[in-house]
Amino acid sequence: MIALIFFSALLWDKAQAWGFKDGVLHNSIWLERAAGVYHRESRSGKYQLTYAEAKAVCEYEGGHLATYQQLEAARKIGFHVCAAGWMAKGRVGYPIVKAGANCGFGRTGIVDYGIRLNRSERWDAYCYNPNGKECGGVFTDSKHVFKSPGYPNEYENEQICYWHIRVKYGQRIHLQFLEFDVEDDTACMADFLEIYDSYDDINGFVGRFCGDELPDDIISTGNVMTLKFLSDSSVTAGGFQIRYVAVDMPSKSGDGKNTTSQGKANFLPGKFGIMPLESTYSEDA
Ligand SMILES: [Ca+2]
C-alpha cells in the first residue's frame, strides 16, 4: 500500500493524466484486455461515456461492445475490473474474479446492472476485438514465452499492454527475463514494465522495470500474476522476451537469490528496491 501511494504520488507529479481515485489507479487511456475483451474509459476519466459514445470508442478501434457472454468468457480466464461499463445491447456490468469487500459486493461473476433504459447514463466501456494488436493477453498454459509488441522489432510509442498469467491452483509462476531493453530513465517514468503478484494491477505490486539490465527471476506467491507494459509518446527501444514456467510450490533454483522461499521471506526484486510482498498483497486497496 505504501508502495502504491508512493507511486501514485510520483506519477501524479510527473504526468497529470494519472490519478488515484476510489482505490484504483487510473490513466486516461487505461486499457485491459483478455480473450479479445478489454476495458476502456473516457479520456476525461471514469464513468463519462454514454452508450453511443462507448459504442463509438470500441468501433473506432476496430471492435465493438462486448456481449455479456464475451465478458463472462474473459472473466473465466482472469479478467477482473472494478468499474462498470457498457456492453452490447445497452447492458452495464463488470467482471469480478476475486471477491472483495470494496468491489462486487463480495461476490464473483459479472456484476450485472441489467439493460439500461436510459442510454444517456455514463459508464465505462467493455469492447471486444479479437484481432487487436499483439499486445497483452491471458495465458493459462504451464509455460509460455511472451514478447513486447512487434518484437524483435522495437515496440511502438503509446502502448499499454496487460498480460495475465494464471496457472493451476497450488502452482506458482516462475518468470525469467530472456531479453530486456526498455527506454531508460532514473525512475522509469517514460516506458516501463510493472509486475504484480495478483489478478490485477492494483494489488500485489512487485516492481517496475526499465533500462537494459536484465531483471532477476521472479516467483509468484500464488497462481496468478499480472504484467503491465506502458510506453510514452517518444523514444522506443528493443523490447523484451519473458518466459514463465509453472512450478509446483517452492522453486528448485538453489541459489535462493530473488526467489520466494518456503512462503516465509516473500521478497521480490524491483527497481526501487526490495519490497515485502505480504504487506502490499494483504491490503485490498
Ligand atoms: Ca518511450
Coordinates of C-alpha atoms and ligand atoms in Angstrom, one line a residue:
M1 CA 0.0 0.0 0.0
I2 CA 2.8 2.4 0.9
A3 CA 4.4 1.5 -2.4
L4 CA 1.2 2.3 -4.3
I5 CA 0.8 5.6 -2.6
F6 CA 4.4 6.4 -3.3
F7 CA 3.9 5.5 -7.0
S8 CA 0.7 7.3 -7.4
A9 CA 2.3 10.4 -5.9
L10 CA 5.2 10.0 -8.2
L11 CA 3.1 9.5 -11.2
W12 CA 0.8 12.4 -10.3
D13 CA 3.8 14.6 -10.1
K14 CA 5.1 13.7 -13.5
A15 CA 2.0 13.0 -15.5
Q16 CA -1.3 14.8 -14.9
A17 CA -3.1 12.1 -16.9
W18 CA -2.7 9.7 -14.0
G19 CA -4.8 9.7 -10.9
F20 CA -5.6 7.6 -7.9
K21 CA -9.2 7.6 -7.1
D22 CA -11.6 5.2 -5.4
G23 CA -8.7 3.0 -4.6
V24 CA -7.9 2.5 -8.3
L25 CA -5.0 3.9 -10.2
H26 CA -6.4 5.3 -13.5
N27 CA -4.9 6.5 -16.7
S28 CA -6.9 8.3 -19.3
I29 CA -6.1 5.6 -21.8
W30 CA -6.3 2.8 -19.3
L31 CA -6.9 -0.5 -21.0
E32 CA -7.2 -4.1 -20.1
R33 CA -7.5 -6.9 -22.5
A34 CA -8.3 -10.6 -22.2
A35 CA -9.9 -13.0 -24.6
G36 CA -10.3 -10.1 -27.0
V37 CA -12.2 -8.2 -24.3
Y38 CA -10.8 -5.0 -22.8
H39 CA -11.9 -2.2 -20.7
R40 CA -12.0 1.4 -21.8
E41 CA -12.7 4.6 -20.0
S42 CA -13.1 8.1 -21.4
R43 CA -10.0 10.3 -21.7
S44 CA -11.6 12.6 -19.3
G45 CA -11.9 9.9 -16.6
K46 CA -14.1 7.2 -15.1
Y47 CA -17.8 6.9 -15.9
Q48 CA -18.0 9.5 -18.7
L49 CA -19.3 7.5 -21.6
T50 CA -22.9 7.4 -22.8
Y51 CA -24.0 4.3 -24.6
A52 CA -23.4 5.9 -28.0
E53 CA -20.0 7.1 -27.0
A54 CA -19.0 3.8 -25.6
K55 CA -20.0 2.1 -28.8
A56 CA -18.0 4.7 -30.8
V57 CA -14.9 4.1 -28.7
C58 CA -14.9 0.4 -29.5
E59 CA -15.7 0.8 -33.1
Y60 CA -13.0 3.4 -33.6
E61 CA -10.5 0.7 -32.6
G62 CA -12.0 -1.8 -35.0
G63 CA -14.1 -3.7 -32.5
H64 CA -17.5 -3.5 -30.9
L65 CA -19.1 -3.5 -27.5
A66 CA -18.6 -6.9 -25.8
T67 CA -21.6 -9.1 -25.2
Y68 CA -22.3 -10.4 -21.7
Q69 CA -21.1 -13.8 -22.8
Q70 CA -17.8 -12.5 -24.1
L71 CA -17.3 -10.6 -20.9
E72 CA -18.0 -13.7 -18.9
A73 CA -15.6 -15.8 -21.0
A74 CA -12.9 -13.3 -20.3
R75 CA -13.7 -13.3 -16.7
K76 CA -13.3 -17.0 -16.5
I77 CA -9.7 -16.7 -17.6
G78 CA -8.9 -14.0 -15.2
F79 CA -10.3 -10.7 -16.4
H80 CA -11.1 -8.6 -13.4
V81 CA -12.0 -4.9 -13.5
C82 CA -13.6 -2.9 -10.8
A83 CA -15.5 -0.5 -13.0
A84 CA -19.0 -0.7 -14.6
G85 CA -19.1 -0.4 -18.3
W86 CA -21.5 -0.6 -21.2
M87 CA -21.8 -3.9 -23.1
A88 CA -23.7 -4.7 -26.2
K89 CA -27.5 -4.1 -26.3
G90 CA -27.2 -1.4 -23.6
R91 CA -26.3 -3.7 -20.8
V92 CA -24.0 -2.5 -17.9
G93 CA -21.8 -4.5 -15.6
Y94 CA -18.3 -5.5 -14.7
P95 CA -16.3 -8.7 -14.2
I96 CA -15.1 -9.8 -10.8
V97 CA -12.7 -12.7 -10.4
K98 CA -11.6 -12.2 -6.8
A99 CA -14.2 -11.4 -4.3
G100 CA -13.5 -8.2 -2.3
A101 CA -15.5 -6.1 0.1
N102 CA -14.9 -2.9 -1.9
C103 CA -15.9 -4.2 -5.2
G104 CA -18.6 -6.5 -6.5
F105 CA -20.4 -6.8 -3.1
G106 CA -18.2 -9.7 -2.0
R107 CA -19.3 -11.9 -4.9
T108 CA -17.5 -13.2 -8.0
G109 CA -19.0 -13.2 -11.5
I110 CA -20.4 -10.5 -13.7
V111 CA -21.9 -7.8 -11.5
D112 CA -24.9 -7.1 -13.8
Y113 CA -26.8 -3.8 -13.7
G114 CA -29.0 -5.1 -16.5
I115 CA -30.1 -3.4 -19.7
R116 CA -30.3 0.3 -19.1
L117 CA -33.4 2.2 -20.3
N118 CA -31.6 5.5 -20.1
R119 CA -28.8 5.3 -22.7
S120 CA -27.5 8.7 -21.6
E121 CA -26.2 7.3 -18.3
R122 CA -22.4 7.5 -18.1
W123 CA -20.3 4.4 -17.6
D124 CA -17.1 2.9 -19.0
A125 CA -17.0 0.5 -21.9
Y126 CA -16.2 -3.1 -22.5
C127 CA -15.0 -3.7 -26.0
Y128 CA -14.4 -6.9 -27.9
N129 CA -11.8 -7.1 -30.6
P130 CA -10.2 -10.5 -31.3
N131 CA -8.0 -9.1 -34.0
G132 CA -6.3 -6.5 -31.7
K133 CA -2.6 -5.9 -31.9
E134 CA -0.3 -8.3 -30.3
C135 CA -0.2 -6.5 -27.0
G136 CA -1.0 -8.4 -23.9
G137 CA -3.1 -11.5 -23.4
V138 CA -4.2 -14.2 -21.0
F139 CA -2.0 -17.3 -20.6
T140 CA -3.1 -20.4 -18.8
D141 CA -0.5 -22.8 -20.2
S142 CA 2.1 -24.3 -17.9
K143 CA 4.8 -22.4 -19.8
H144 CA 4.9 -19.7 -22.4
V145 CA 7.2 -17.0 -23.8
F146 CA 5.7 -13.7 -24.4
K147 CA 7.2 -10.6 -26.1
S148 CA 6.7 -6.9 -26.2
P149 CA 4.5 -5.8 -29.2
G150 CA 6.3 -6.1 -32.5
Y151 CA 9.3 -8.0 -31.1
P152 CA 12.0 -8.5 -32.4
N153 CA 11.4 -5.0 -33.8
E154 CA 11.3 -2.1 -31.4
Y155 CA 8.0 -1.5 -29.6
E156 CA 5.9 1.5 -30.7
N157 CA 5.0 4.6 -28.7
E158 CA 1.9 4.8 -26.6
Q159 CA 1.4 1.1 -25.9
I160 CA -0.4 -0.2 -23.0
C161 CA -0.4 -4.0 -22.7
Y162 CA -1.6 -6.3 -19.9
W163 CA -0.6 -9.9 -19.6
H164 CA -2.5 -12.1 -17.2
I165 CA -0.9 -15.4 -16.2
R166 CA -3.0 -18.0 -14.5
V167 CA -1.6 -21.4 -13.8
K168 CA -3.2 -24.3 -11.9
Y169 CA -4.2 -23.7 -8.3
G170 CA -1.3 -24.7 -6.0
Q171 CA 1.3 -23.8 -8.5
R172 CA 3.5 -20.7 -8.7
I173 CA 4.7 -18.7 -11.7
H174 CA 8.4 -18.5 -12.3
L175 CA 9.3 -15.5 -14.5
Q176 CA 12.6 -15.4 -16.4
F177 CA 13.7 -12.4 -18.4
L178 CA 15.3 -13.5 -21.6
E179 CA 15.8 -10.1 -23.3
F180 CA 15.1 -6.8 -21.8
D181 CA 15.5 -3.3 -23.3
V182 CA 13.1 -0.5 -22.3
E183 CA 13.7 3.2 -22.6
D184 CA 15.8 4.1 -19.5
D185 CA 15.3 6.9 -17.1
T186 CA 16.0 7.1 -13.4
A187 CA 12.5 6.5 -12.1
C188 CA 11.1 4.5 -15.0
M189 CA 8.6 7.3 -15.7
A190 CA 8.8 7.1 -19.5
D191 CA 8.4 3.5 -20.5
F192 CA 8.2 0.6 -18.1
L193 CA 7.1 -2.9 -17.3
E194 CA 5.3 -3.4 -14.0
I195 CA 4.8 -6.8 -12.3
Y196 CA 2.0 -7.6 -9.9
D197 CA 1.6 -10.7 -7.8
S198 CA -2.2 -10.7 -8.2
Y199 CA -5.1 -10.7 -10.6
D200 CA -4.9 -7.0 -11.3
D201 CA -2.6 -4.0 -11.5
I202 CA -3.8 -2.7 -8.1
N203 CA -2.8 -5.2 -5.6
G204 CA 0.5 -7.1 -5.0
F205 CA 2.9 -4.6 -6.7
V206 CA 6.2 -6.3 -7.1
G207 CA 8.3 -3.9 -9.1
R208 CA 8.7 -1.5 -12.0
F209 CA 11.4 -2.1 -14.6
C210 CA 13.1 -0.1 -17.4
G211 CA 16.6 0.1 -18.9
D212 CA 18.6 -2.6 -20.5
E213 CA 19.7 -4.5 -17.4
L214 CA 18.1 -8.0 -17.3
P215 CA 15.9 -8.2 -14.2
D216 CA 16.3 -11.2 -11.9
D217 CA 13.9 -14.0 -11.9
I218 CA 10.6 -13.6 -10.0
I219 CA 8.5 -16.2 -8.5
S220 CA 4.9 -15.5 -7.6
T221 CA 3.3 -16.3 -4.2
G222 CA 0.1 -17.6 -5.8
N223 CA -1.1 -18.9 -9.1
V224 CA -1.8 -15.6 -10.8
M225 CA 0.3 -12.7 -12.0
T226 CA -0.3 -9.5 -14.0
L227 CA 2.3 -7.7 -16.1
K228 CA 1.7 -4.3 -17.5
F229 CA 3.8 -2.6 -20.2
L230 CA 3.4 1.1 -20.9
S231 CA 5.3 3.3 -23.4
D232 CA 5.0 7.0 -23.7
S233 CA 4.9 9.2 -26.8
S234 CA 8.6 9.3 -27.7
V235 CA 11.8 7.1 -27.7
T236 CA 11.4 3.4 -28.2
A237 CA 13.7 0.5 -27.5
G238 CA 14.3 -3.1 -28.3
G239 CA 11.6 -4.6 -26.1
F240 CA 11.6 -7.8 -24.1
Q241 CA 11.0 -11.5 -24.1
I242 CA 9.9 -13.1 -20.9
R243 CA 9.4 -16.8 -20.2
Y244 CA 7.3 -18.2 -17.5
V245 CA 7.0 -21.7 -16.2
A246 CA 4.5 -23.1 -13.7
V247 CA 6.3 -24.6 -10.7
D248 CA 4.9 -26.9 -8.0
M249 CA 5.4 -24.9 -4.8
P250 CA 8.8 -23.5 -3.8
S251 CA 11.3 -23.2 -6.6
K252 CA 14.0 -25.7 -7.3
S253 CA 16.5 -22.9 -8.0
G254 CA 19.1 -23.5 -5.3
D255 CA 20.8 -20.1 -5.2
G256 CA 17.9 -18.6 -3.3
K257 CA 18.5 -15.3 -5.0
N258 CA 15.4 -13.2 -5.6
T259 CA 13.1 -16.0 -5.2
T260 CA 10.5 -16.7 -2.6
S261 CA 11.4 -19.4 -0.1
Q262 CA 9.0 -21.7 1.7
G263 CA 6.5 -18.9 2.0
K264 CA 8.5 -17.2 4.7
A265 CA 10.6 -14.5 3.2
N266 CA 8.4 -13.3 0.3
F267 CA 10.8 -10.7 -1.0
L268 CA 10.8 -9.9 -4.7
P269 CA 13.1 -7.6 -6.6
G270 CA 12.1 -4.2 -8.0
K271 CA 13.8 -1.2 -9.5
F272 CA 13.0 0.8 -6.3
G273 CA 14.5 -1.8 -4.0
I274 CA 13.1 -4.8 -2.2
M275 CA 9.6 -4.7 -1.0
P276 CA 8.0 -7.2 1.3
L277 CA 5.1 -8.7 -0.7
E278 CA 3.0 -9.7 2.2
S279 CA 2.4 -6.1 3.3
T280 CA 1.3 -4.9 -0.1
Y281 CA -0.7 -8.0 -1.1
S282 CA -2.8 -8.2 2.0
E283 CA -4.2 -4.7 1.5
D284 CA -7.3 -4.6 -0.5
A285 CA -7.0 -1.0 -1.6
Ligands
CA1 CA 9.4 5.9 -24.7

